[in-house]
mmCIF file of C-alpha atoms in Angstrom:
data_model
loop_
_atom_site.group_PDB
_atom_site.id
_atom_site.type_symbol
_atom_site.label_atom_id
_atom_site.label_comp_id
_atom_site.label_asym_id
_atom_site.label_seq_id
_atom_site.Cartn_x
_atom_site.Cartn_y
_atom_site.Cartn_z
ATOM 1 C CA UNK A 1 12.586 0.554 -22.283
ATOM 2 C CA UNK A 2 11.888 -2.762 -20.149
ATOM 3 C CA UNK A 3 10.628 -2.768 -16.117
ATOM 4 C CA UNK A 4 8.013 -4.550 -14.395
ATOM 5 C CA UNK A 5 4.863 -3.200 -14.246
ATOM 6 C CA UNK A 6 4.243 -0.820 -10.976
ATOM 7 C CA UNK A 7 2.484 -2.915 -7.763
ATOM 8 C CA UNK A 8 0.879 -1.899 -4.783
ATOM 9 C CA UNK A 9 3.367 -0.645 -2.451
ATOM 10 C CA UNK A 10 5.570 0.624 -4.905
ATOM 11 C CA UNK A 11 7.188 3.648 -3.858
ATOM 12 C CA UNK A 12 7.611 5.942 -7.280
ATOM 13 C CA UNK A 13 9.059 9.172 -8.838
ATOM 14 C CA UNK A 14 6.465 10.482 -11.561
ATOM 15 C CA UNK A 15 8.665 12.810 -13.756
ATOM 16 C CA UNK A 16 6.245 13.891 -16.815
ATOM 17 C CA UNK A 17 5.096 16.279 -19.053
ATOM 18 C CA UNK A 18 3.414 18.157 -16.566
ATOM 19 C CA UNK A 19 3.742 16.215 -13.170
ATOM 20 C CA UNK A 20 6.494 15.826 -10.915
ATOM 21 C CA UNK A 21 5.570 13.721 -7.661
ATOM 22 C CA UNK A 22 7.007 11.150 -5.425
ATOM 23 C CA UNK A 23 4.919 8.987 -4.005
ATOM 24 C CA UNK A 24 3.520 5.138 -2.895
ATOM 25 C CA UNK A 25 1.097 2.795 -5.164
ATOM 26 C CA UNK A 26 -2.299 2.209 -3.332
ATOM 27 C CA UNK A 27 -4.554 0.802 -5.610
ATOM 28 C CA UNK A 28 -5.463 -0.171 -8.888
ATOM 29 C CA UNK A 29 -8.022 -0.539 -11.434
ATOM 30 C CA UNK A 30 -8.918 -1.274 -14.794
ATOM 31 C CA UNK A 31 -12.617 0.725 -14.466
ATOM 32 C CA UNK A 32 -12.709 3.643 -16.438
ATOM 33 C CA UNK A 33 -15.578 5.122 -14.126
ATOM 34 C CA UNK A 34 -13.762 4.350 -11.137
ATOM 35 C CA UNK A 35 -10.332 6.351 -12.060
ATOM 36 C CA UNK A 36 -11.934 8.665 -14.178
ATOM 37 C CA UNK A 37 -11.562 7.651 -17.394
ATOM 38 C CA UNK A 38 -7.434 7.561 -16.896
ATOM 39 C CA UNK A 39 -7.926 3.051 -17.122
ATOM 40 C CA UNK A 40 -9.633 2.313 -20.483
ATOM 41 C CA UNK A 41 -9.564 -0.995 -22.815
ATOM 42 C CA UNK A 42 -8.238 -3.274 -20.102
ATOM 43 C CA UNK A 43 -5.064 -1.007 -19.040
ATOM 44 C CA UNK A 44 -4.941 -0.293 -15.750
ATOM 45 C CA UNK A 45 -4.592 2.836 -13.823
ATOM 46 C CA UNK A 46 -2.708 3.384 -10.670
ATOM 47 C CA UNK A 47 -3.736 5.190 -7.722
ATOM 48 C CA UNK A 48 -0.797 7.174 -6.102
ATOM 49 C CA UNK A 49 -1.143 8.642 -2.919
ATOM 50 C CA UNK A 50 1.525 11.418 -3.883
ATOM 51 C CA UNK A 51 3.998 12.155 -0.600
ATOM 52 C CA UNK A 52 5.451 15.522 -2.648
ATOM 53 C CA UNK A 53 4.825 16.717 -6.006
ATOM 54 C CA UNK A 54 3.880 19.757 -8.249
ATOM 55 C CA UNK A 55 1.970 20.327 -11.242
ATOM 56 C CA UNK A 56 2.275 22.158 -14.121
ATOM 57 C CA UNK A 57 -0.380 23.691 -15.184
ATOM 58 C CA UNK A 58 -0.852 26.909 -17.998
ATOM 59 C CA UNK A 59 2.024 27.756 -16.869
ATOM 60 C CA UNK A 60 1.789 27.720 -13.357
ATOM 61 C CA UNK A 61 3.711 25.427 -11.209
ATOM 62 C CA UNK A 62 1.057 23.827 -8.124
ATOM 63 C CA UNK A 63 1.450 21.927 -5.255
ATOM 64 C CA UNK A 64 -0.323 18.499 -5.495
ATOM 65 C CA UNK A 65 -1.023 16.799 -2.316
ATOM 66 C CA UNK A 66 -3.649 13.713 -1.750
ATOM 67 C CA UNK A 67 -4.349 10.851 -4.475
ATOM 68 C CA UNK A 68 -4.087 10.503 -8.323
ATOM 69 C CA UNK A 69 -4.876 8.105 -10.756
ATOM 70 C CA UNK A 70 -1.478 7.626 -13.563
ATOM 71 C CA UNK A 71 -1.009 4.972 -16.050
ATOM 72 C CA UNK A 72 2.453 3.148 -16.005
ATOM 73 C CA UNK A 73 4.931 4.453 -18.208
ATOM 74 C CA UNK A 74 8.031 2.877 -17.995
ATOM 75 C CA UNK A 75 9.434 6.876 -19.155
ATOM 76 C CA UNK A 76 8.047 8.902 -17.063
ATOM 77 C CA UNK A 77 7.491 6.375 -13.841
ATOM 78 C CA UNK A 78 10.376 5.088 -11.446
ATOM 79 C CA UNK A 79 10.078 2.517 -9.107
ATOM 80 C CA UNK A 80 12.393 2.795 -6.315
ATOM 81 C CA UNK A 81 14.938 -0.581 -6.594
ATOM 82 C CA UNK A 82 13.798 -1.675 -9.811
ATOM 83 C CA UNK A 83 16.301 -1.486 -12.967
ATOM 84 C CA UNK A 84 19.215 0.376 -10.854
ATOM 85 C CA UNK A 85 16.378 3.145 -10.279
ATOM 86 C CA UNK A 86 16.879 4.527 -6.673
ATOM 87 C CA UNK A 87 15.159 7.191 -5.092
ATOM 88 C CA UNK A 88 16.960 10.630 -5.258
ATOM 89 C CA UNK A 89 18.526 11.855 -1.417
ATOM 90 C CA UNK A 90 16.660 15.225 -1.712
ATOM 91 C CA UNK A 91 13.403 16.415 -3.863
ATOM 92 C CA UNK A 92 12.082 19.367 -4.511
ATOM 93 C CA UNK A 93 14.045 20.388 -1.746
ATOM 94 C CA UNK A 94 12.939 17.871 0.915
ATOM 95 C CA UNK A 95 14.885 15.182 2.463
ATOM 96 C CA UNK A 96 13.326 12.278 1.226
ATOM 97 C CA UNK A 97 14.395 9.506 3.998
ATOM 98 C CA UNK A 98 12.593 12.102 6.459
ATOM 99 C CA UNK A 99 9.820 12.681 4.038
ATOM 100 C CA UNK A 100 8.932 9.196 4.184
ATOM 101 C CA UNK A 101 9.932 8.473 7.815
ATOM 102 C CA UNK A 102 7.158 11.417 8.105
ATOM 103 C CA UNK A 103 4.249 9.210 6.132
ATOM 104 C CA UNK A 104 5.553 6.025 8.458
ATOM 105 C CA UNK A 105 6.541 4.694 4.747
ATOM 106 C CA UNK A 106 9.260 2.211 3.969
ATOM 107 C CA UNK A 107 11.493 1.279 1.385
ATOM 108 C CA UNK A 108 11.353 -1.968 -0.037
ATOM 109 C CA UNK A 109 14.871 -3.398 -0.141
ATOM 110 C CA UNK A 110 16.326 -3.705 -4.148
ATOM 111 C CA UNK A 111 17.526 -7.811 -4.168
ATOM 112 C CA UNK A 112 15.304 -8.235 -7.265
ATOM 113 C CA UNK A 113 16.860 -5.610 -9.816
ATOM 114 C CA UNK A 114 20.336 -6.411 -7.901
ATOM 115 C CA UNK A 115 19.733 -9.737 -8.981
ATOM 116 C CA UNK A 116 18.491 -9.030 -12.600
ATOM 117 C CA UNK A 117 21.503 -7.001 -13.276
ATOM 118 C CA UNK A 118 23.893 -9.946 -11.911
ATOM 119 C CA UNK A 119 22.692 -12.252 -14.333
ATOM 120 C CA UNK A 120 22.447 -9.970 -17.278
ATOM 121 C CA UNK A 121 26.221 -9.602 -16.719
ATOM 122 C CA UNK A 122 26.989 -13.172 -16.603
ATOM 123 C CA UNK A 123 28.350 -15.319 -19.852
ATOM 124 C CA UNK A 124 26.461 -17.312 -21.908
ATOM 125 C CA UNK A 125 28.291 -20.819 -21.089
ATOM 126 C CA UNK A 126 26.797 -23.647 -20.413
ATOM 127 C CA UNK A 127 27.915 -24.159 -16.836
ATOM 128 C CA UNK A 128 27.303 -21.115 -16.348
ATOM 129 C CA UNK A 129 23.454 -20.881 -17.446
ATOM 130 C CA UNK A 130 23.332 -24.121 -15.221
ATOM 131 C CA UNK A 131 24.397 -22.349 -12.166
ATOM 132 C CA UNK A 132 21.762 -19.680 -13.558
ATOM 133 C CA UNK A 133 19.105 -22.122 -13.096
ATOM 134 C CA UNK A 134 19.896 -23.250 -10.386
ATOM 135 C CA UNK A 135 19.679 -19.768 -8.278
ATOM 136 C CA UNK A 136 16.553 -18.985 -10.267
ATOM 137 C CA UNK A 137 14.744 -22.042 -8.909
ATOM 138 C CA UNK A 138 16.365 -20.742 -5.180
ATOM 139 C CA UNK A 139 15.188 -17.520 -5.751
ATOM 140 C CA UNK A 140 11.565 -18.602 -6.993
ATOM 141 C CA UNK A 141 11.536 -21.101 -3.455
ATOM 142 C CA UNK A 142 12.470 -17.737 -1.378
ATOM 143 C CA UNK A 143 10.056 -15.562 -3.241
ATOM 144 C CA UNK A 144 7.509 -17.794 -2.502
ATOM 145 C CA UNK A 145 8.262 -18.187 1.184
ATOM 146 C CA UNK A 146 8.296 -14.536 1.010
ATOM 147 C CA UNK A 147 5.186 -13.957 -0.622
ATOM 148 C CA UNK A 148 3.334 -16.473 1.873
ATOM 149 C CA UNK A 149 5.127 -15.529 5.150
ATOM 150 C CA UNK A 150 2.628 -15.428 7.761
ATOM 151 C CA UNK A 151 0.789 -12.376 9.092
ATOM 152 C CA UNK A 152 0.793 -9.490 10.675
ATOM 153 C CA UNK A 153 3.687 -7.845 9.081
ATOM 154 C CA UNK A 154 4.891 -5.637 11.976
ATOM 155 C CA UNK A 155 8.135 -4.160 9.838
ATOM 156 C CA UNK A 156 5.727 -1.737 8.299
ATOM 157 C CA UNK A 157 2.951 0.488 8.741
ATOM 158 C CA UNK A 158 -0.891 -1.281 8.774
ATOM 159 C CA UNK A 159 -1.601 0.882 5.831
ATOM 160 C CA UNK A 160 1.546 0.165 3.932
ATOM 161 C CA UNK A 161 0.458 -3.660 4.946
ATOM 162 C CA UNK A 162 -3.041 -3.040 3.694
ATOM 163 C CA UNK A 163 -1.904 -1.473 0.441
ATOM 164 C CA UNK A 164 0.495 -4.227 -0.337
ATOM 165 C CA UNK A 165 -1.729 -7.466 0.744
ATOM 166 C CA UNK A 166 -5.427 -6.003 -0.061
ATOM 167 C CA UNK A 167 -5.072 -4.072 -2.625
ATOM 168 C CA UNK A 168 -7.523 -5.509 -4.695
ATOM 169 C CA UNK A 169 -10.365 -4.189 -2.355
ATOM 170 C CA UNK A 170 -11.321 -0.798 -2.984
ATOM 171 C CA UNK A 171 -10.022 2.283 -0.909
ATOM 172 C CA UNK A 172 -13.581 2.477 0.536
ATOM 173 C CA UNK A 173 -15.732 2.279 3.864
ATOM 174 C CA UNK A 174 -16.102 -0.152 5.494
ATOM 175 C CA UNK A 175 -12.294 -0.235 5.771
ATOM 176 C CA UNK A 176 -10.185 2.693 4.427
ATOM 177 C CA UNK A 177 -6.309 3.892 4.460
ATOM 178 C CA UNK A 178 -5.937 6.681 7.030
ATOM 179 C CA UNK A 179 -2.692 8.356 6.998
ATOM 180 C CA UNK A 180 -0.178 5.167 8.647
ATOM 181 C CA UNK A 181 -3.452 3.100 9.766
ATOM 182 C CA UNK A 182 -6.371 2.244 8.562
ATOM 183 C CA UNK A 183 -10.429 3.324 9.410
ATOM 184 C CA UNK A 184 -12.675 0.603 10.003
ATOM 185 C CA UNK A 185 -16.593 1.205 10.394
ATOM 186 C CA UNK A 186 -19.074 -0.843 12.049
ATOM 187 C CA UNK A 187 -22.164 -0.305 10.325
ATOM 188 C CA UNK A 188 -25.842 0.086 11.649
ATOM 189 C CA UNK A 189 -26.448 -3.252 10.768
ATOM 190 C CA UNK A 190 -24.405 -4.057 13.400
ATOM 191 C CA UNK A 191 -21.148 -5.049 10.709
ATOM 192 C CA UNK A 192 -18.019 -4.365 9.233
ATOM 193 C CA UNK A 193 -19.155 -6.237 6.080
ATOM 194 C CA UNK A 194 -22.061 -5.360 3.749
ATOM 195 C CA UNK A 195 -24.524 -7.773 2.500
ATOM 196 C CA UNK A 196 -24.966 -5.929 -0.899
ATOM 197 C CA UNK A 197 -21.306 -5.472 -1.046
ATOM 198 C CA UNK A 198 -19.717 -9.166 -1.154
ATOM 199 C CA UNK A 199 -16.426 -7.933 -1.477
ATOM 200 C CA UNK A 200 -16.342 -5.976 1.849
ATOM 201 C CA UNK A 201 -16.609 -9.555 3.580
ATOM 202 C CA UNK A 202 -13.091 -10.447 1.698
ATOM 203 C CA UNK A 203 -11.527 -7.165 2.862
ATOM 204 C CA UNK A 204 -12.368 -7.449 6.764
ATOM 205 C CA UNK A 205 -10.659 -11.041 6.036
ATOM 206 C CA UNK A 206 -7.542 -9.433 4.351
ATOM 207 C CA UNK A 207 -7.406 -6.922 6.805
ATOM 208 C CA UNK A 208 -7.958 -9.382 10.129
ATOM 209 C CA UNK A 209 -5.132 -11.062 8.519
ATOM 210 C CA UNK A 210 -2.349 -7.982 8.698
ATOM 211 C CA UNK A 211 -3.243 -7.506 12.345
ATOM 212 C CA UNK A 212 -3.472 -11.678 13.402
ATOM 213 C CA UNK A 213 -7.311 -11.543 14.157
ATOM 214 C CA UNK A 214 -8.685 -14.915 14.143
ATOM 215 C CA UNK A 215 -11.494 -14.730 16.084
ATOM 216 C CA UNK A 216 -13.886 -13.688 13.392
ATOM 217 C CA UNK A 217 -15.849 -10.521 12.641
ATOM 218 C CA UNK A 218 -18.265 -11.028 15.183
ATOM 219 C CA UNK A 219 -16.036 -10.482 17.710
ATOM 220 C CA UNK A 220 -14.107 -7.622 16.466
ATOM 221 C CA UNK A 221 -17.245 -5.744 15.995
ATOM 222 C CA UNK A 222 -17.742 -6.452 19.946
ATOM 223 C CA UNK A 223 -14.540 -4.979 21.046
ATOM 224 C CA UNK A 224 -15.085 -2.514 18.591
ATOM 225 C CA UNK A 225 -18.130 -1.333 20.463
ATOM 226 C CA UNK A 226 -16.417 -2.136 23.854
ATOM 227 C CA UNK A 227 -13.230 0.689 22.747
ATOM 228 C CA UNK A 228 -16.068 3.583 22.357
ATOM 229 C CA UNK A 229 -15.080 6.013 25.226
ATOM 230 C CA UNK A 230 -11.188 4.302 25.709
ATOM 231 C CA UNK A 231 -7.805 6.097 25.614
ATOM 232 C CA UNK A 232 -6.883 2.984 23.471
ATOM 233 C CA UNK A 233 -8.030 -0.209 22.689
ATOM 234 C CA UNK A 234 -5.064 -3.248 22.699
ATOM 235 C CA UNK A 235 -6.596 -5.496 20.112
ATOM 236 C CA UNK A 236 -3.011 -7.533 20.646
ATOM 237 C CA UNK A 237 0.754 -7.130 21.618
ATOM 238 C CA UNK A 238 1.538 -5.268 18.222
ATOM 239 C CA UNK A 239 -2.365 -3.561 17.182
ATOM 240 C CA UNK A 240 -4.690 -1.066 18.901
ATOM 241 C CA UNK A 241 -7.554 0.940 18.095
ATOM 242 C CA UNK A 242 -9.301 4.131 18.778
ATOM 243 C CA UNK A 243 -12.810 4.122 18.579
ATOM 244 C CA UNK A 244 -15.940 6.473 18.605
ATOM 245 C CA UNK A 245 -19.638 6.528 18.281
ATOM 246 C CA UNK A 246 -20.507 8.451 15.001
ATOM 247 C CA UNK A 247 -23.163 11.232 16.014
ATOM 248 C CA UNK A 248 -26.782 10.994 14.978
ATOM 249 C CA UNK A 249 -26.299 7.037 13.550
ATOM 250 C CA UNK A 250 -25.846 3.805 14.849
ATOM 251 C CA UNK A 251 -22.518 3.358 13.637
ATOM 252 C CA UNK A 252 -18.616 3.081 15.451
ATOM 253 C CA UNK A 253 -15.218 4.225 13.764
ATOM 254 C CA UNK A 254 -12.249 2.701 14.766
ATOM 255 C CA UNK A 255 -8.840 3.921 13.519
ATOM 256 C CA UNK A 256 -6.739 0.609 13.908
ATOM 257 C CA UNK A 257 -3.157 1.205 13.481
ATOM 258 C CA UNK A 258 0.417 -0.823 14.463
ATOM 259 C CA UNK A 259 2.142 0.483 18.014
ATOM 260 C CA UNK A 260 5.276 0.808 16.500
ATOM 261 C CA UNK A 261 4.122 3.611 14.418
ATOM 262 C CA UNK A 262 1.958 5.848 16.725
ATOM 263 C CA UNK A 263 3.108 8.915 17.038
#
């Protein structure tokens, strides 16, 4: 059994031995430590934040709620729209277009295994490979443009946005998923980003990018400061922020999230 390999933003059914879960890709890894020994020799491991799901266990059947770590198996993992795989309309009892609609989670639309299974079905002819090529190099062009599209994404939750674009940062503070937004700290240092963490000056860049920041850390830690005590903070037409003073430290939390999807 063929498929691509699960991505970030991947919305999945686990059906296994002893899991059954539906829920989104939000990170991954190939450090053993890191998912708990479930990535080892170079195969990854994929965190999903599970949306519904039970567990069997000794012969009890348990809810599972938050994040696990899974490695892909093409048997026991579907990815919604890939391979003529589409998510079921109810599971485990829930309606699953309001179970997502819940988690401010959307659906990626299924062109790519649509058009996978077109040109399986198509002859072998010569003329008609060469029309073949010729769509494939149309469809690389528009993946591309898709793939490089400018920021923000406003179609879809920050988080979703996050988990798609920065995945390769870890789920950790300074900036971390929070239910349909994200948490951003400013530190006592008086930053987002951590000088003995490089990478966490890469992930305030990702994540300025998914909200259209361009006016440089600095700055956002200034209006960061300036929302402690606001309602709401408009960082621009599309993002706000809520922001606090954390007690007994010199540090401010900011949940940043997309207006379309308070509430």
């Amino acid at each position: 059994m063929t498929r691509r390999a699960m991505r970030l933003g991947d919305i999945i059914v686990v059906d296994g031995a002893g899991l059954d879960a539906l829920g989104l890709v939000v990170d991954v890894s190939t450090d053993p430590a890191l998912t708990k020994g479930v990535a080892y020799d170079g195969v990854p491991a994929y965190r999903v934040r599970v949306l519904h799901g039970r567990r069997r266990e000794a012969g009890a059947v348990l809810p599972v709620h938050g994040d696990l770590w899974i490695r892909d198996n093409p048997w026991d993992v579907h990815i919604d729209g890939e391979d003529g795989y589409a998510l079921p309309h109810v599971f485990q009892g829930v309606d699953v277009d309001r179970m997502l609609s819940a988690y401010a989670v959307s659906r990626r639309p299924p062109e790519q295994a649509a058009t996978r299974r077109s040109m399986a079905s198509l002859s072998a002819s010569p003329r008609v490979w060469a029309i073949v090529a010729v769509i494939a190099v149309v469809a690389v062009v528009l993946l591309v443009r898709m793939n490089n599209r400018p920021h923000p994404d406003i179609s879809i939750p920050l988080a979703q946005a996050y988990a798609m674009h920065c995945g390769a940062y870890p789920d950790l503070p300074p900036i971390v998923l929070s239910n349909n937004g994200l948490n951003v700290w400013r530190g006592a240092e008086g930053t987002v980003s951590e000088a003995d963490e490089p990478w966490t000056s890469d992930a305030f860049a990702c994540f300025a990018e998914q909200i259209g920041y361009t006016k440089g850390e600095s700055a956002f830690v200034e209006e960061m400061e300036a929302a402690v005590g606001l309602n709401q903070y408009v960082i621009n037409k599309h993002f706000v922020m809520f922001c606090q003073q954390v007690r007994y430290v010199d540090e401010v939390s900011c949940g940043v999230y997309n207006r379309a999807f308070i509430g």
